[in-house]
CSV table of C-alpha atoms and ligand atoms in Angstrom, one decimal:
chain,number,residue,atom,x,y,z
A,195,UNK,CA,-56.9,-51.7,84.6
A,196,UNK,CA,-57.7,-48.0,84.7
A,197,UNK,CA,-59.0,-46.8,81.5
A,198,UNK,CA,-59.2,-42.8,82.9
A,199,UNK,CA,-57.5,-40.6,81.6
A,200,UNK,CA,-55.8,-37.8,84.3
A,201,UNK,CA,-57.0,-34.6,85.1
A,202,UNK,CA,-54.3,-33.1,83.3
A,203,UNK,CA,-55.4,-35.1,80.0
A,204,UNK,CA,-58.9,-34.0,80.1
A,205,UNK,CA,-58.3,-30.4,80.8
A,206,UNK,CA,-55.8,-30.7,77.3
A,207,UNK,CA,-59.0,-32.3,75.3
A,208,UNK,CA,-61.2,-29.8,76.5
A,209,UNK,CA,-58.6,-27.0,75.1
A,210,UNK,CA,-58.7,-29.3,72.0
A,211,UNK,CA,-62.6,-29.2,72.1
A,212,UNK,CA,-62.8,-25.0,72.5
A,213,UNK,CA,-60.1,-24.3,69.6
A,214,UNK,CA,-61.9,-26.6,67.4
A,215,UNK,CA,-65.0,-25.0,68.1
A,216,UNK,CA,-63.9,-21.4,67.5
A,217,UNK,CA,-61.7,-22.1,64.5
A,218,UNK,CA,-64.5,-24.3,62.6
A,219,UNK,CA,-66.9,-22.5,60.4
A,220,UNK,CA,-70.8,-23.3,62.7
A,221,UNK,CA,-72.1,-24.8,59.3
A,222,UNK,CA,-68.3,-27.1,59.1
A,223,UNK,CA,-69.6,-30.6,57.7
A,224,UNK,CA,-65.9,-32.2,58.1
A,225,UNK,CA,-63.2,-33.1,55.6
A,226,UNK,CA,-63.2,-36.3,54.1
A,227,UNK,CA,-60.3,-35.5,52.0
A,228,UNK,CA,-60.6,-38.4,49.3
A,229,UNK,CA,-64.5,-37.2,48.9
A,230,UNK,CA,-64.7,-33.6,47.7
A,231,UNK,CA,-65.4,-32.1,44.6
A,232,UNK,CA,-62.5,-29.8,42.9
A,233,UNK,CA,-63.6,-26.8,43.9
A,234,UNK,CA,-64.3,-27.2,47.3
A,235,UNK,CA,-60.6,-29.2,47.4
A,236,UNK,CA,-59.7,-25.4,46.7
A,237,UNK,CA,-61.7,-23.8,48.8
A,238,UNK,CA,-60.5,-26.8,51.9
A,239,UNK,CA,-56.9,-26.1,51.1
A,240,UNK,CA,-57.1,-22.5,51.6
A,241,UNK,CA,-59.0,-23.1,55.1
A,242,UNK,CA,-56.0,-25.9,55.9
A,243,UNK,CA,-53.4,-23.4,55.3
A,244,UNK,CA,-55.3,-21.2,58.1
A,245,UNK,CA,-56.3,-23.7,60.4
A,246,UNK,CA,-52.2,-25.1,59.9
A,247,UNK,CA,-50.9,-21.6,61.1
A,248,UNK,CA,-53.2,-21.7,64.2
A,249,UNK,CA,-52.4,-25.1,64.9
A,250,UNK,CA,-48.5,-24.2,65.0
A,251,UNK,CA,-49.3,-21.1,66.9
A,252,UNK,CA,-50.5,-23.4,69.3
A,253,UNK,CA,-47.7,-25.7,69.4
A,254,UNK,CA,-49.7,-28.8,68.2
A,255,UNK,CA,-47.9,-29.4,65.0
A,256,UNK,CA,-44.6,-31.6,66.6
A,257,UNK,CA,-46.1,-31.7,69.9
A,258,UNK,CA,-44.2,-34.4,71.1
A,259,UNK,CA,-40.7,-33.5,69.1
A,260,UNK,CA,-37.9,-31.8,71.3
A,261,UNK,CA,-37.5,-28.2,71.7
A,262,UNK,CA,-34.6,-27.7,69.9
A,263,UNK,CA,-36.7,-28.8,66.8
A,264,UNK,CA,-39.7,-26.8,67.3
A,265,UNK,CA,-41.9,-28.9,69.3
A,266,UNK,CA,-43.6,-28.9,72.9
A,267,UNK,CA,-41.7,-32.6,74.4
A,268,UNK,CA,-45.3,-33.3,75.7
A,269,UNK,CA,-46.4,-36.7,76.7
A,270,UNK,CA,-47.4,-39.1,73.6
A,271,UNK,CA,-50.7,-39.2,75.5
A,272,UNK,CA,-51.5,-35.7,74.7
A,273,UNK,CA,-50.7,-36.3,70.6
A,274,UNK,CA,-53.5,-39.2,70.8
A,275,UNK,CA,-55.9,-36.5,72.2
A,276,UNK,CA,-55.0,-34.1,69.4
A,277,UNK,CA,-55.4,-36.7,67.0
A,278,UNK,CA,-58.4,-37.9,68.2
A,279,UNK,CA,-60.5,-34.7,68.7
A,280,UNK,CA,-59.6,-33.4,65.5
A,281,UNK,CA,-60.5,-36.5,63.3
A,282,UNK,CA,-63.4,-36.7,65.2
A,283,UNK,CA,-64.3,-33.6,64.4
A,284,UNK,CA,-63.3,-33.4,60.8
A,285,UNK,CA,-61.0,-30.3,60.7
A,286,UNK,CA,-58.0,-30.5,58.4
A,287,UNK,CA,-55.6,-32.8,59.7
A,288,UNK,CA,-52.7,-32.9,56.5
A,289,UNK,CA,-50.4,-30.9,58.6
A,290,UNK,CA,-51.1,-32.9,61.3
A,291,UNK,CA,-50.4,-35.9,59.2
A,292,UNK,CA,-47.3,-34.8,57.7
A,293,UNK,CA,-45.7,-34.1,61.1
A,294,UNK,CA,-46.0,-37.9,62.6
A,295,UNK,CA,-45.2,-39.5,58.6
A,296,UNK,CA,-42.6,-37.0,57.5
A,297,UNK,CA,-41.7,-35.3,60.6
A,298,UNK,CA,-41.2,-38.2,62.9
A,299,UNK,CA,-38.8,-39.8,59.9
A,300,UNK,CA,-36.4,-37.0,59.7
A,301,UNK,CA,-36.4,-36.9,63.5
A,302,UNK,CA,-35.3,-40.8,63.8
A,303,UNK,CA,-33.5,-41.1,60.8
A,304,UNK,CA,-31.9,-37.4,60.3
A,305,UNK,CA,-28.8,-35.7,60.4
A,306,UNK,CA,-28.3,-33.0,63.2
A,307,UNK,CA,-28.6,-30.4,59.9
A,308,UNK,CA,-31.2,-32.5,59.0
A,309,UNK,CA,-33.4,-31.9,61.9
A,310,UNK,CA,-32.5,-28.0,62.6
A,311,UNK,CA,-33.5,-27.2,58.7
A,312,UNK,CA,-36.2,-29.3,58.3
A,313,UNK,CA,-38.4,-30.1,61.5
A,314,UNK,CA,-39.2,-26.3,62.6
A,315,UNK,CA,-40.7,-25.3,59.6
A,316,UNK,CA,-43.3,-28.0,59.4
A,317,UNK,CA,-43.5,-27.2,63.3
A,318,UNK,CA,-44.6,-23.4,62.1
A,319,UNK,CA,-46.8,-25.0,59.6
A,320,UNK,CA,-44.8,-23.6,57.0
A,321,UNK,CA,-43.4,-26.1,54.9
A,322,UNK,CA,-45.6,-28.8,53.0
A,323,UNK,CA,-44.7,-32.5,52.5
A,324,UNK,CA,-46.2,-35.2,50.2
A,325,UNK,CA,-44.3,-38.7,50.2
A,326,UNK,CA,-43.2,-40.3,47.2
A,327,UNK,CA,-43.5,-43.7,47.8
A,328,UNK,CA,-45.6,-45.6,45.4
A,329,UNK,CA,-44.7,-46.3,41.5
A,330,UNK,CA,-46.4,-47.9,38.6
A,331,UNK,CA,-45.0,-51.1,39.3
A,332,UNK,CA,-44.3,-50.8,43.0
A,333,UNK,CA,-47.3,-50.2,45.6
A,334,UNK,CA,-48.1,-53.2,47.7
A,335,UNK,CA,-44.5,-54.0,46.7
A,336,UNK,CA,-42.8,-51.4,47.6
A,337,UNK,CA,-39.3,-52.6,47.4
A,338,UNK,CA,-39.7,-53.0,43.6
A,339,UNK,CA,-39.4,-49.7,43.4
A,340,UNK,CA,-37.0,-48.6,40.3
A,341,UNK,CA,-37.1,-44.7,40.9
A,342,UNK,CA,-33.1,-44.7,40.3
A,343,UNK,CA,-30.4,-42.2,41.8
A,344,UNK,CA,-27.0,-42.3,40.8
A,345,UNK,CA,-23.6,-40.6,42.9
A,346,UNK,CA,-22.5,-37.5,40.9
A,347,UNK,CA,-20.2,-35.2,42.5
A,348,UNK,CA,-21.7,-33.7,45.5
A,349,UNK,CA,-25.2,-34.9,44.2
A,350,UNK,CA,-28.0,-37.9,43.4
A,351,UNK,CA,-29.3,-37.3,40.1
A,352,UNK,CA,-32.8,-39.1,40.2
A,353,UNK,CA,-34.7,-40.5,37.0
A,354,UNK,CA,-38.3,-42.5,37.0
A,355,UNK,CA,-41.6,-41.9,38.0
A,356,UNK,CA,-43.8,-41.9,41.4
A,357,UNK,CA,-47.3,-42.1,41.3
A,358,UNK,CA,-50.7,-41.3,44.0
A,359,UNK,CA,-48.7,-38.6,45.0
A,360,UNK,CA,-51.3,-37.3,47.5
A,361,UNK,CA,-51.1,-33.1,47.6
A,362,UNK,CA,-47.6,-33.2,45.6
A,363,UNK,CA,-49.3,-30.4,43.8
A,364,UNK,CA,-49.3,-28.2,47.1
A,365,UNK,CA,-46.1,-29.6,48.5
A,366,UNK,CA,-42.6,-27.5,48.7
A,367,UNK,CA,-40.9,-30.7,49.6
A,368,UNK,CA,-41.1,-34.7,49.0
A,369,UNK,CA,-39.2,-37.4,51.1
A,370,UNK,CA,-38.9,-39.6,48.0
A,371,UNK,CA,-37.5,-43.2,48.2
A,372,UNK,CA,-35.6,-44.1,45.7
A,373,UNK,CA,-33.2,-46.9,44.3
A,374,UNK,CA,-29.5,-46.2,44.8
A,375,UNK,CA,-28.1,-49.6,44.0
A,376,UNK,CA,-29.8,-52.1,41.7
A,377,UNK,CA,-27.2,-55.2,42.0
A,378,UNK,CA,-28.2,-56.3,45.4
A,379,UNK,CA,-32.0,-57.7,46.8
A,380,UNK,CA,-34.4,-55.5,46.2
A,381,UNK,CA,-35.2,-54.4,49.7
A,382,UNK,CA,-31.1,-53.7,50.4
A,383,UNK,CA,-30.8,-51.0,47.3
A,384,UNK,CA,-33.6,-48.1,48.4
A,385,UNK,CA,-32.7,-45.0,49.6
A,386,UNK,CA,-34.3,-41.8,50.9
A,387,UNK,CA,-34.1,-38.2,49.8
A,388,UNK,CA,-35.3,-35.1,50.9
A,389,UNK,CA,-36.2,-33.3,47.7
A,390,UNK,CA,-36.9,-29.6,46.6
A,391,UNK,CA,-39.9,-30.2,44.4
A,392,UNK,CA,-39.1,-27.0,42.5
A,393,UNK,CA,-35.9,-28.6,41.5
A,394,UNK,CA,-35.1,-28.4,37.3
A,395,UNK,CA,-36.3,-31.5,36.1
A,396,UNK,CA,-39.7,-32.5,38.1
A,397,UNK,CA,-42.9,-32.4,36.2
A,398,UNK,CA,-46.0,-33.6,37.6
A,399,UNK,CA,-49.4,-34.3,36.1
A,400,UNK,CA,-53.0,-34.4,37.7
A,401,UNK,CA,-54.7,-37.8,38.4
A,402,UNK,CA,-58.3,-37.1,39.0
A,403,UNK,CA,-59.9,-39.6,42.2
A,404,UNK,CA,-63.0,-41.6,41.7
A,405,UNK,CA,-65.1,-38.9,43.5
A,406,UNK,CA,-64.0,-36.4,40.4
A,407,UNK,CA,-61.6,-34.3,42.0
A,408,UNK,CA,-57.4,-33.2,42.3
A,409,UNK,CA,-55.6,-34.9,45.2
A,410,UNK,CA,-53.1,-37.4,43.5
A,411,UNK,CA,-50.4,-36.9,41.1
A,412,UNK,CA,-48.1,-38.5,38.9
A,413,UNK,CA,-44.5,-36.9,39.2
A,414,UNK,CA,-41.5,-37.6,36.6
A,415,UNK,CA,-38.2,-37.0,37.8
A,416,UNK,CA,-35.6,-35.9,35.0
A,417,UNK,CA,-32.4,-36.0,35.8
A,418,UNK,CA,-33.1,-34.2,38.8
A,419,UNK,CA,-30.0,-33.5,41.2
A,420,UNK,CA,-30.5,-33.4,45.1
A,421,UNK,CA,-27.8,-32.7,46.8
A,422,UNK,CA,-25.6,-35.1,49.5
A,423,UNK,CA,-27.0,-33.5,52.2
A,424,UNK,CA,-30.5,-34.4,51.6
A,425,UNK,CA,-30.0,-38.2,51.8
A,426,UNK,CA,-32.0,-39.4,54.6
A,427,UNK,CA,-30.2,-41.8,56.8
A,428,UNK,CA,-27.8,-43.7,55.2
A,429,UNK,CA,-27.4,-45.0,51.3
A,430,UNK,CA,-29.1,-48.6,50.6
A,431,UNK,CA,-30.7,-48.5,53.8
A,432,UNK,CA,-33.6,-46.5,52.9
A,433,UNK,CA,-36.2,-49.8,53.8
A,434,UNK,CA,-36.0,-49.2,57.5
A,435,UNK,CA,-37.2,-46.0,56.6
A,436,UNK,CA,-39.8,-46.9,54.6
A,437,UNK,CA,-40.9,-49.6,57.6
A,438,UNK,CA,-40.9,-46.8,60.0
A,439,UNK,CA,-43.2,-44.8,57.7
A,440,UNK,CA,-45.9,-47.4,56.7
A,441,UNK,CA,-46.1,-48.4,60.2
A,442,UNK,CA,-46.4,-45.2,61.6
A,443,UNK,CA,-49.7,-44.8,58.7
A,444,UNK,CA,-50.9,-47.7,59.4
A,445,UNK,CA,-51.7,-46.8,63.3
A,446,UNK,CA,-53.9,-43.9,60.9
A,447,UNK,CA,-56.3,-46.4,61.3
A,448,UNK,CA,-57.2,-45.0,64.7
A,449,UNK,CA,-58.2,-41.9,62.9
A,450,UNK,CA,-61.0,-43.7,60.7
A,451,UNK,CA,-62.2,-44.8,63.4
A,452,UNK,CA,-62.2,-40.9,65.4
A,453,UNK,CA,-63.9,-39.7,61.5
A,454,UNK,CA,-66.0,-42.5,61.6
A,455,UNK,CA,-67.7,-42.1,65.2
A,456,UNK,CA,-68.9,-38.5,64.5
A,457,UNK,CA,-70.7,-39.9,61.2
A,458,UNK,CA,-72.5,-42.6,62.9
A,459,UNK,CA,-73.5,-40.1,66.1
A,460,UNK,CA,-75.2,-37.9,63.3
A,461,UNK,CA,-76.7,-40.5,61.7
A,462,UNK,CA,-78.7,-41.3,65.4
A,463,UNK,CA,-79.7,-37.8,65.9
A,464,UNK,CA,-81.1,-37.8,61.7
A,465,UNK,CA,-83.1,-41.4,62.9
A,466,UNK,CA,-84.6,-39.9,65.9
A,467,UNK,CA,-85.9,-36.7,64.7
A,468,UNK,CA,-86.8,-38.1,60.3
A,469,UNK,CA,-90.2,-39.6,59.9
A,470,UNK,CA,-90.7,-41.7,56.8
A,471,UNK,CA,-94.2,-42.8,56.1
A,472,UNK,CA,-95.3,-41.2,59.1
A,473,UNK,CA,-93.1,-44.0,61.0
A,474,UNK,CA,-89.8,-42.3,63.1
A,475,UNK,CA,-87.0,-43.7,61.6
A,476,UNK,CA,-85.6,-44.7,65.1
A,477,UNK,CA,-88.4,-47.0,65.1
A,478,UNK,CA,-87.5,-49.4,62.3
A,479,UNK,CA,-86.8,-52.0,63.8
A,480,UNK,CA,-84.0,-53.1,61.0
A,481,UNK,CA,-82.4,-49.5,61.4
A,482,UNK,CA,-82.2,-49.7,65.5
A,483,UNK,CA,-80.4,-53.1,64.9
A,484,UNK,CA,-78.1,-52.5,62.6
A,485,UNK,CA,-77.3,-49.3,64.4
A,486,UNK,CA,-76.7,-50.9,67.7
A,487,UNK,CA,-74.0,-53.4,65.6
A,488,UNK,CA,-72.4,-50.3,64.5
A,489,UNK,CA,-72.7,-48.7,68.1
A,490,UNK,CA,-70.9,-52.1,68.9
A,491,UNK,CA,-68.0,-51.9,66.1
A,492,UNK,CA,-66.9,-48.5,67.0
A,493,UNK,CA,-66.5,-49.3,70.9
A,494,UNK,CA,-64.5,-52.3,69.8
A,495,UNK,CA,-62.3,-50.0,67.8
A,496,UNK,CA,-62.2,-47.2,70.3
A,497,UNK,CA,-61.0,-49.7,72.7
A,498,UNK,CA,-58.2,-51.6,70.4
A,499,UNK,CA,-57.1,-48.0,69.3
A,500,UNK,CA,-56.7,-47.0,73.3
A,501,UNK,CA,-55.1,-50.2,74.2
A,502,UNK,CA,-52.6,-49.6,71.4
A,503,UNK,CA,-52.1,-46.2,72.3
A,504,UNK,CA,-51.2,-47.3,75.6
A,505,UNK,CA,-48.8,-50.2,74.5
A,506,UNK,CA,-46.8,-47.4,72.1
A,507,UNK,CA,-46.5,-45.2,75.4
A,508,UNK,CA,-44.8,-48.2,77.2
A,509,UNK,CA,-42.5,-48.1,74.3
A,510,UNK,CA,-44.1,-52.2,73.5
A,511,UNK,CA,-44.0,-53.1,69.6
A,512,UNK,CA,-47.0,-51.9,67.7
A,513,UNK,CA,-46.6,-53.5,64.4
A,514,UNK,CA,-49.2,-55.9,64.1
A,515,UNK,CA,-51.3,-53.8,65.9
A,516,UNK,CA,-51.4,-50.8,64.0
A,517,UNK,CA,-51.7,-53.6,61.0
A,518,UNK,CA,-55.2,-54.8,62.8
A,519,UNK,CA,-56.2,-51.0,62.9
A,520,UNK,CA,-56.0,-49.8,59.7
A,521,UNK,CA,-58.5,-53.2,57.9
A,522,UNK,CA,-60.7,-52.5,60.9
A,523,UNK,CA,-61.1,-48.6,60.9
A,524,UNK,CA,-61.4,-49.1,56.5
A,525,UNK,CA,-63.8,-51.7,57.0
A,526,UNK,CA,-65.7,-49.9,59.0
A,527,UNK,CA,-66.1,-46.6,57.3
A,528,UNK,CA,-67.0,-48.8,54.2
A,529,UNK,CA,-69.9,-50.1,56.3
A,530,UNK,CA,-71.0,-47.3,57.9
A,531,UNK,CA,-71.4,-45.7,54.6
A,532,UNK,CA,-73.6,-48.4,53.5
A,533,UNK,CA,-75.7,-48.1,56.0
A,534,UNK,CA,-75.6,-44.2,55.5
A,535,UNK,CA,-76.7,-44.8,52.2
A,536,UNK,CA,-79.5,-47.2,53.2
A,537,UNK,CA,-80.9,-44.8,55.6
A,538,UNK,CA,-80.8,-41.8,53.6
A,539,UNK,CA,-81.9,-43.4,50.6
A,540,UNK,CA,-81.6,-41.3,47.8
A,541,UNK,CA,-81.1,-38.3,49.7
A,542,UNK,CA,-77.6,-40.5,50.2
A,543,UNK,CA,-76.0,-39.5,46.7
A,544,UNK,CA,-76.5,-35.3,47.2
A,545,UNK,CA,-74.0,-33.5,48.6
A,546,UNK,CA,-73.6,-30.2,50.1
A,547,UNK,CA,-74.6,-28.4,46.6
A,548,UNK,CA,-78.0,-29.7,46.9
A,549,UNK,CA,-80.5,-27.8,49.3
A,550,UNK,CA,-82.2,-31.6,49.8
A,551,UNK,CA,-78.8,-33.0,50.6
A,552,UNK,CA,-78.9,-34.1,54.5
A,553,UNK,CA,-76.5,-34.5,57.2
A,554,UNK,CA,-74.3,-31.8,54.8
A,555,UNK,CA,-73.5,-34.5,52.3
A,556,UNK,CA,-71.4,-36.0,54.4
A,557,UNK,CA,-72.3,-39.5,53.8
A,558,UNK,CA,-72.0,-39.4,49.8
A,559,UNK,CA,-68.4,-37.9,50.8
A,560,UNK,CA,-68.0,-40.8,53.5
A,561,UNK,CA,-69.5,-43.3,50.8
A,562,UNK,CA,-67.1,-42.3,47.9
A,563,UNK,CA,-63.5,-41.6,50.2
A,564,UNK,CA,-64.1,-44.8,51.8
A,565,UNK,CA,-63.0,-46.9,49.3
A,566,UNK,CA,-59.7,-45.9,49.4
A,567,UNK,CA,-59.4,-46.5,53.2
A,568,UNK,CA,-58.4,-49.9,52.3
A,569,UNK,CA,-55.9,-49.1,49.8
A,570,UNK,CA,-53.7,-46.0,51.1
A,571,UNK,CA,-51.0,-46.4,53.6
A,572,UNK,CA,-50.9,-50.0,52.1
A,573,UNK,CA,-53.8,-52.6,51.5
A,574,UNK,CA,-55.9,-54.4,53.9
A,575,UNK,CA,-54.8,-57.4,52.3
A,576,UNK,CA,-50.8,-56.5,53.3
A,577,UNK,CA,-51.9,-55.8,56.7
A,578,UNK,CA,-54.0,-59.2,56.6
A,579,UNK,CA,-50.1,-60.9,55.9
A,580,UNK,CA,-47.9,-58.7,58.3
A,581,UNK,CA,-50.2,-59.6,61.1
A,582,UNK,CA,-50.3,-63.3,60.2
A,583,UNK,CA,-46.1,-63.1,59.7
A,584,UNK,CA,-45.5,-61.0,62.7
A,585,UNK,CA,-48.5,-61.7,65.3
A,586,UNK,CA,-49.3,-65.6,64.5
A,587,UNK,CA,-45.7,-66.3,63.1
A,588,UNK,CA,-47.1,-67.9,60.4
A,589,UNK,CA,-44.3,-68.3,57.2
A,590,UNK,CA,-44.2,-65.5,54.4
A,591,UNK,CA,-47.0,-66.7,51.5
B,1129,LIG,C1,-56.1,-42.2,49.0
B,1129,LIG,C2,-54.8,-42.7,48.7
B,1129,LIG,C3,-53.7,-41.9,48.9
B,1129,LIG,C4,-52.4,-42.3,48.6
B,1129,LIG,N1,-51.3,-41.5,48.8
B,1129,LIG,C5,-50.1,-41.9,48.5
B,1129,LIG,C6,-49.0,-40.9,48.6
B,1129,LIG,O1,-49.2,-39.8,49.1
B,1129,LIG,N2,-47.8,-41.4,48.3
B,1129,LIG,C7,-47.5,-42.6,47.8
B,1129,LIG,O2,-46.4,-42.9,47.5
B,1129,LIG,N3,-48.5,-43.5,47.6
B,1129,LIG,C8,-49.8,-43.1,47.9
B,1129,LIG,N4,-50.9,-44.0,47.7
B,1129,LIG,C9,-50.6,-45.3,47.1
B,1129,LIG,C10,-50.8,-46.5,48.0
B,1129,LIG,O3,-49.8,-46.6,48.9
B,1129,LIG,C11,-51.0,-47.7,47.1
B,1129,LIG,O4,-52.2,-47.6,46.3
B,1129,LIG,C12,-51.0,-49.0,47.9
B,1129,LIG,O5,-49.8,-49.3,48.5
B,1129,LIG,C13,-51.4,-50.2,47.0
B,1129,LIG,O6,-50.6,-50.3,45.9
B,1129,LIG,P1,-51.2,-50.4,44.4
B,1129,LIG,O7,-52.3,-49.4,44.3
B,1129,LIG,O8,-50.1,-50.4,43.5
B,1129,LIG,O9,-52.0,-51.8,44.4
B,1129,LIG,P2,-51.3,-53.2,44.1
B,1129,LIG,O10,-50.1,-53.4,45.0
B,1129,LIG,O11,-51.1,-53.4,42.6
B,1129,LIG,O12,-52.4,-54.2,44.7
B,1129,LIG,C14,-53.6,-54.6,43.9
B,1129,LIG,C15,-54.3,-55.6,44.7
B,1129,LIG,O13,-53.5,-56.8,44.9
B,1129,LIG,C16,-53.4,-57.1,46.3
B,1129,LIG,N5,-52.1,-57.6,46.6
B,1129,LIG,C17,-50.9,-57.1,46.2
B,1129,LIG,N6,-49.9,-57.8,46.7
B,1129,LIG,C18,-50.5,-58.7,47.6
B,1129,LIG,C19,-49.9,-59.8,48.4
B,1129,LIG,N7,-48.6,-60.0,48.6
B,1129,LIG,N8,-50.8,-60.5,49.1
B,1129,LIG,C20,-52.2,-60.3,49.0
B,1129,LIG,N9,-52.7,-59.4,48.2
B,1129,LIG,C21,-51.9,-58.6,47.5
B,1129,LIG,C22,-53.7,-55.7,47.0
B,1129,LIG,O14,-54.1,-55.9,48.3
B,1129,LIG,C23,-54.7,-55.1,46.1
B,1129,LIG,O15,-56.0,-55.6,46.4
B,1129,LIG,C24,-52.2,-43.6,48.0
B,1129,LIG,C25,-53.3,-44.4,47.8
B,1129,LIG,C26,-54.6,-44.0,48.1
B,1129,LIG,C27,-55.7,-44.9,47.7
C-alpha cells in the first residue's frame, strides 16, 4: 500500500496552492456558503464570478472532461487535488460544483448537441447551473416528485413547483427533473430537462436560510415550454439520472471534511497563542483532549475520502461509500462547531462585523451552515439506508 502521491501530483497541488494564494484576498476568512449574511452573499458572488473566470482560464473547471468539450482529459487524481485544496482553503467552489453535478450529467447522459452546447460554457465559467430537484412533497423522496411535463409539438410544457433551489436566483440554466408520465411507478415516470430559466412562465421567490440570508428559492413553473432538444437522456428514465447526481453529491462529503480541517488547524493556532485567566488555552486539559479526538476524526476521514478516491480511479463502485462520507464529513463539521463554540465562548456568536469577533467569524459561520450538512444532497438518515441496502444487503425498511 503506497499512500504517496507522484511527483507529478504534488507539483499540480502546489500550482493549486500558489493560484489560491494570489487570487484570495490576505484577510480571506473562507466561504461557508450556507453561513453568510445577505450582503456579504453579494459581495461573495461578485468575488465567485472572478475567481470562476480564473479558474476556467486555467482549465480547472471540466478538468477531467474531453477536449472536444472544453476540458483538460487529466487524470481523476488531479480533480481530487483541485477539490481538496480549494475546500480546504475556502475559495468559492460553486462553479467547481456545478461542473462535477451538472456537467458530469450532461456528459454521461447527453446528446452529441447536448454536450457541444452545453459543456464548454460552464468549462469557460460562463454559464450558471442550479438543479431543480427537490419539491414540497418530494425531498428524501425524490421519486414523488409531481413537477409534470406534457408532449406538445416539438416541446414539454412543464407546470408545478421546485423548491431549495440553491443560487436559482443567479442561474442562466436549471437541469430540472420532472414527471413525464404519471400512470406507471413512480420512479419509472421522471424525466430530465435542460431548462432556460428566462423562459415565459418561471417565477421564483426568495426563501431566506436559518443564518438570515438569500441562497434558496422556490420556483413555479407555468406552462413553461422547453424544447425536444433539451430532454436529457431519454423520456421516463430520468431516475438514473437523478442516481448519478445524488451520488456524485454525496462523495461532496469529502469536501466537509477538506472545509472542516482548515477550521480545526485555526482553532490550534487560537489555543496556543489565547490565555484565559492567565491559563494558555492549550493547557486545559479538557480542550487538548477533545482536540486530539478531533485531530483523530479528521485523519479518519482524510483517509476514507483517499481510499475512496482511489477505488473511483479504479473505476470500483463508490455508492455506499460516498453514502458513509457525506453523515461523516456533516457530523463532523456539526462537532467541530461545537467545540468552536465552546472554545471561543461568546466570542463564538460574532462574526466578521464585530472587531471582537475571532478567527474572522468563521466558526459562527461554521456553527450556523452546518446544520444543513446533514440535509443537502440528501439526509444522513437516507445515506444511513443506502449503505445498509447496498453495503450490508440488508432489505429495504
Ligand atoms: C443547504 C441545502 C441546499 C440544497 N440545495 C438544493 C438544490 O439546489 N436543489 C434541490 O433540488 N434541492 C436542494 N436542497 C434540498 C435537499 O435535497 C432536501 O432538503 C433533502 O433531500 C431532504 O428533503 P426534505 O427537506 O424534503 O426533508 P424530508 O424528506 O421531508 O425529511 C425530513 C426528515 O425525515 C427523514 N426521513 C425521510 N425519509 C426517510 C426514510 N425513508 N428513512 C429515514 N428517515 C427519513 C429525513 O432524514 C429528515 O430527517 C438543499 C437542501 C439544503 C439543506
Amino acid at each position: 500500500m503506497d499512500f504517496r502521491f507522484t511527483k507529478e501530483e504534488e507539483t499540480f497541488r502546489k500550482e493549486v496552492q500558489d493560484f489560491l494564494a494570489e487570487s484570495l484576498p490576505a484577510d480571506w476568512v473562507g466561504v461557508d456558503p450556507d453561513g453568510h449574511h445577505e450582503q456579504a452573499i453579494e459581495e461573495l458572488h461578485q468575488f465567485d464570478l472572478k475567481m470562476r473566470r480564473k479558474l476556467a482560464a486555467k482549465g480547472w473547471l471540466g478538468l477531467t472532461w474531453p477536449k472536444e468539450y472544453g476540458g483538460q482529459e487529466a487524470p481523476l487524481m488531479k480533480q481530487f487535488i483541485l477539490e481538496e485544496e480549494i475546500m480546504y482553503r475556502g475559495a468559492p467552489w460553486w462553479a467547481l460544483s456545478a461542473a462535477l453535478m451538472i456537467g458530469d450529467s450532461i456528459l454521461q447522459f447527453g446528446t452529441e448537441e447536448q454536450k457541444r452546447r452545453f459543456l464548454p460554457p460552464i468549462a469557460r465559467g460562463e454559464a450558471q447551473w442550479t438543479v431543480g430537484m427537490s419539491e414540497p412533497n418530494a425531498g428524501s423522496d425524490l421519486a414523488n416528485l409531481q413537477l409534470r411535463a406534457t408532449e406538445e409539438g416539438d416541446c414539454f410544457v412543464l407546470n408545478g413547483q421546485k423548491i431549495w433551489q440553491t443560487g436559482a436566483h443567479y442561474a442562466d440554466w436549471c437541469i430540472l427533473y420532472a414527471r413525464t408520465d404519471p400512470d406507471v411507478p413512480k420512479h419509472r415516470g421522471i424525466s430530465v430537462f435542460l431548462v432556460d430559466l428566462k423562459s415565459p412562465g418561471i417565477t421564483m421567490r426568495r426563501i431566506p436560510s436559518m443564518a438570515g440570508h438569500h441562497a434558496f428559492n422556490e420556483t413555479f413553473y407555468d406552462n413553461v415550454r422547453v424544447p425536444k432538444e433539451n430532454l436529457l437522456g431519454e423520456k421516463n428514465k430520468g431516475w438514473g439520472v437523478a442516481l448519478f447526481a445524488v451520488y456524485t453529491e454525496k462523495g461532496f462529503g469529502l469536501w466537509l471534511l477538506h472545509n472542516a480541517r482548515r477550521d480545526f488547524e485555526l482553532l490550534v493556532e487560537y489555543c496556543k497563542e489565547t490565555y484565559l485567566n492567565g491559563q494558555l488555552l492549550a493547557k486545559d486539559h479538557l480542550i487538548r483532549d477533545k482536540l486530539a479526538q478531533m485531530a483523530i476524526e479528521l485523519e479518519v476521514g482524510h483517509n476514507l475520502g483517499n481510499r475512496i478516491n482511489w477505488m473511483a480511479i479504479e473505476g470500483m463502485p463508490v455508492v455506499a461509500q460516498a453514502c458513509q462520507l457525506r453523515p461523516y464529513g456533516g457530523n463532523l463539521a456539526q462537532r467541530l462547531a461545537n467545540l468552536g463554540m465552546q472554545i471561543l465562548g461568546l466570542y463564538g456568536q460574532l462574526d466578521e462585523k464585530s472587531k471582537w469577533a475571532r478567527l474572522g467569524g468563521r466558526i459562527k459561520h461554521l456553527y450556523l451552515g452546518s446544520v444543513a450538512m446533514t440535509i443537502e444532497g440528501g439526509t444522513n438518515e437516507v445515506s444511513r439506508n443506502t449503505i445498509a441496502r447496498v453495503a450490508l444487503g440488508l432489505p429495504r425498511g
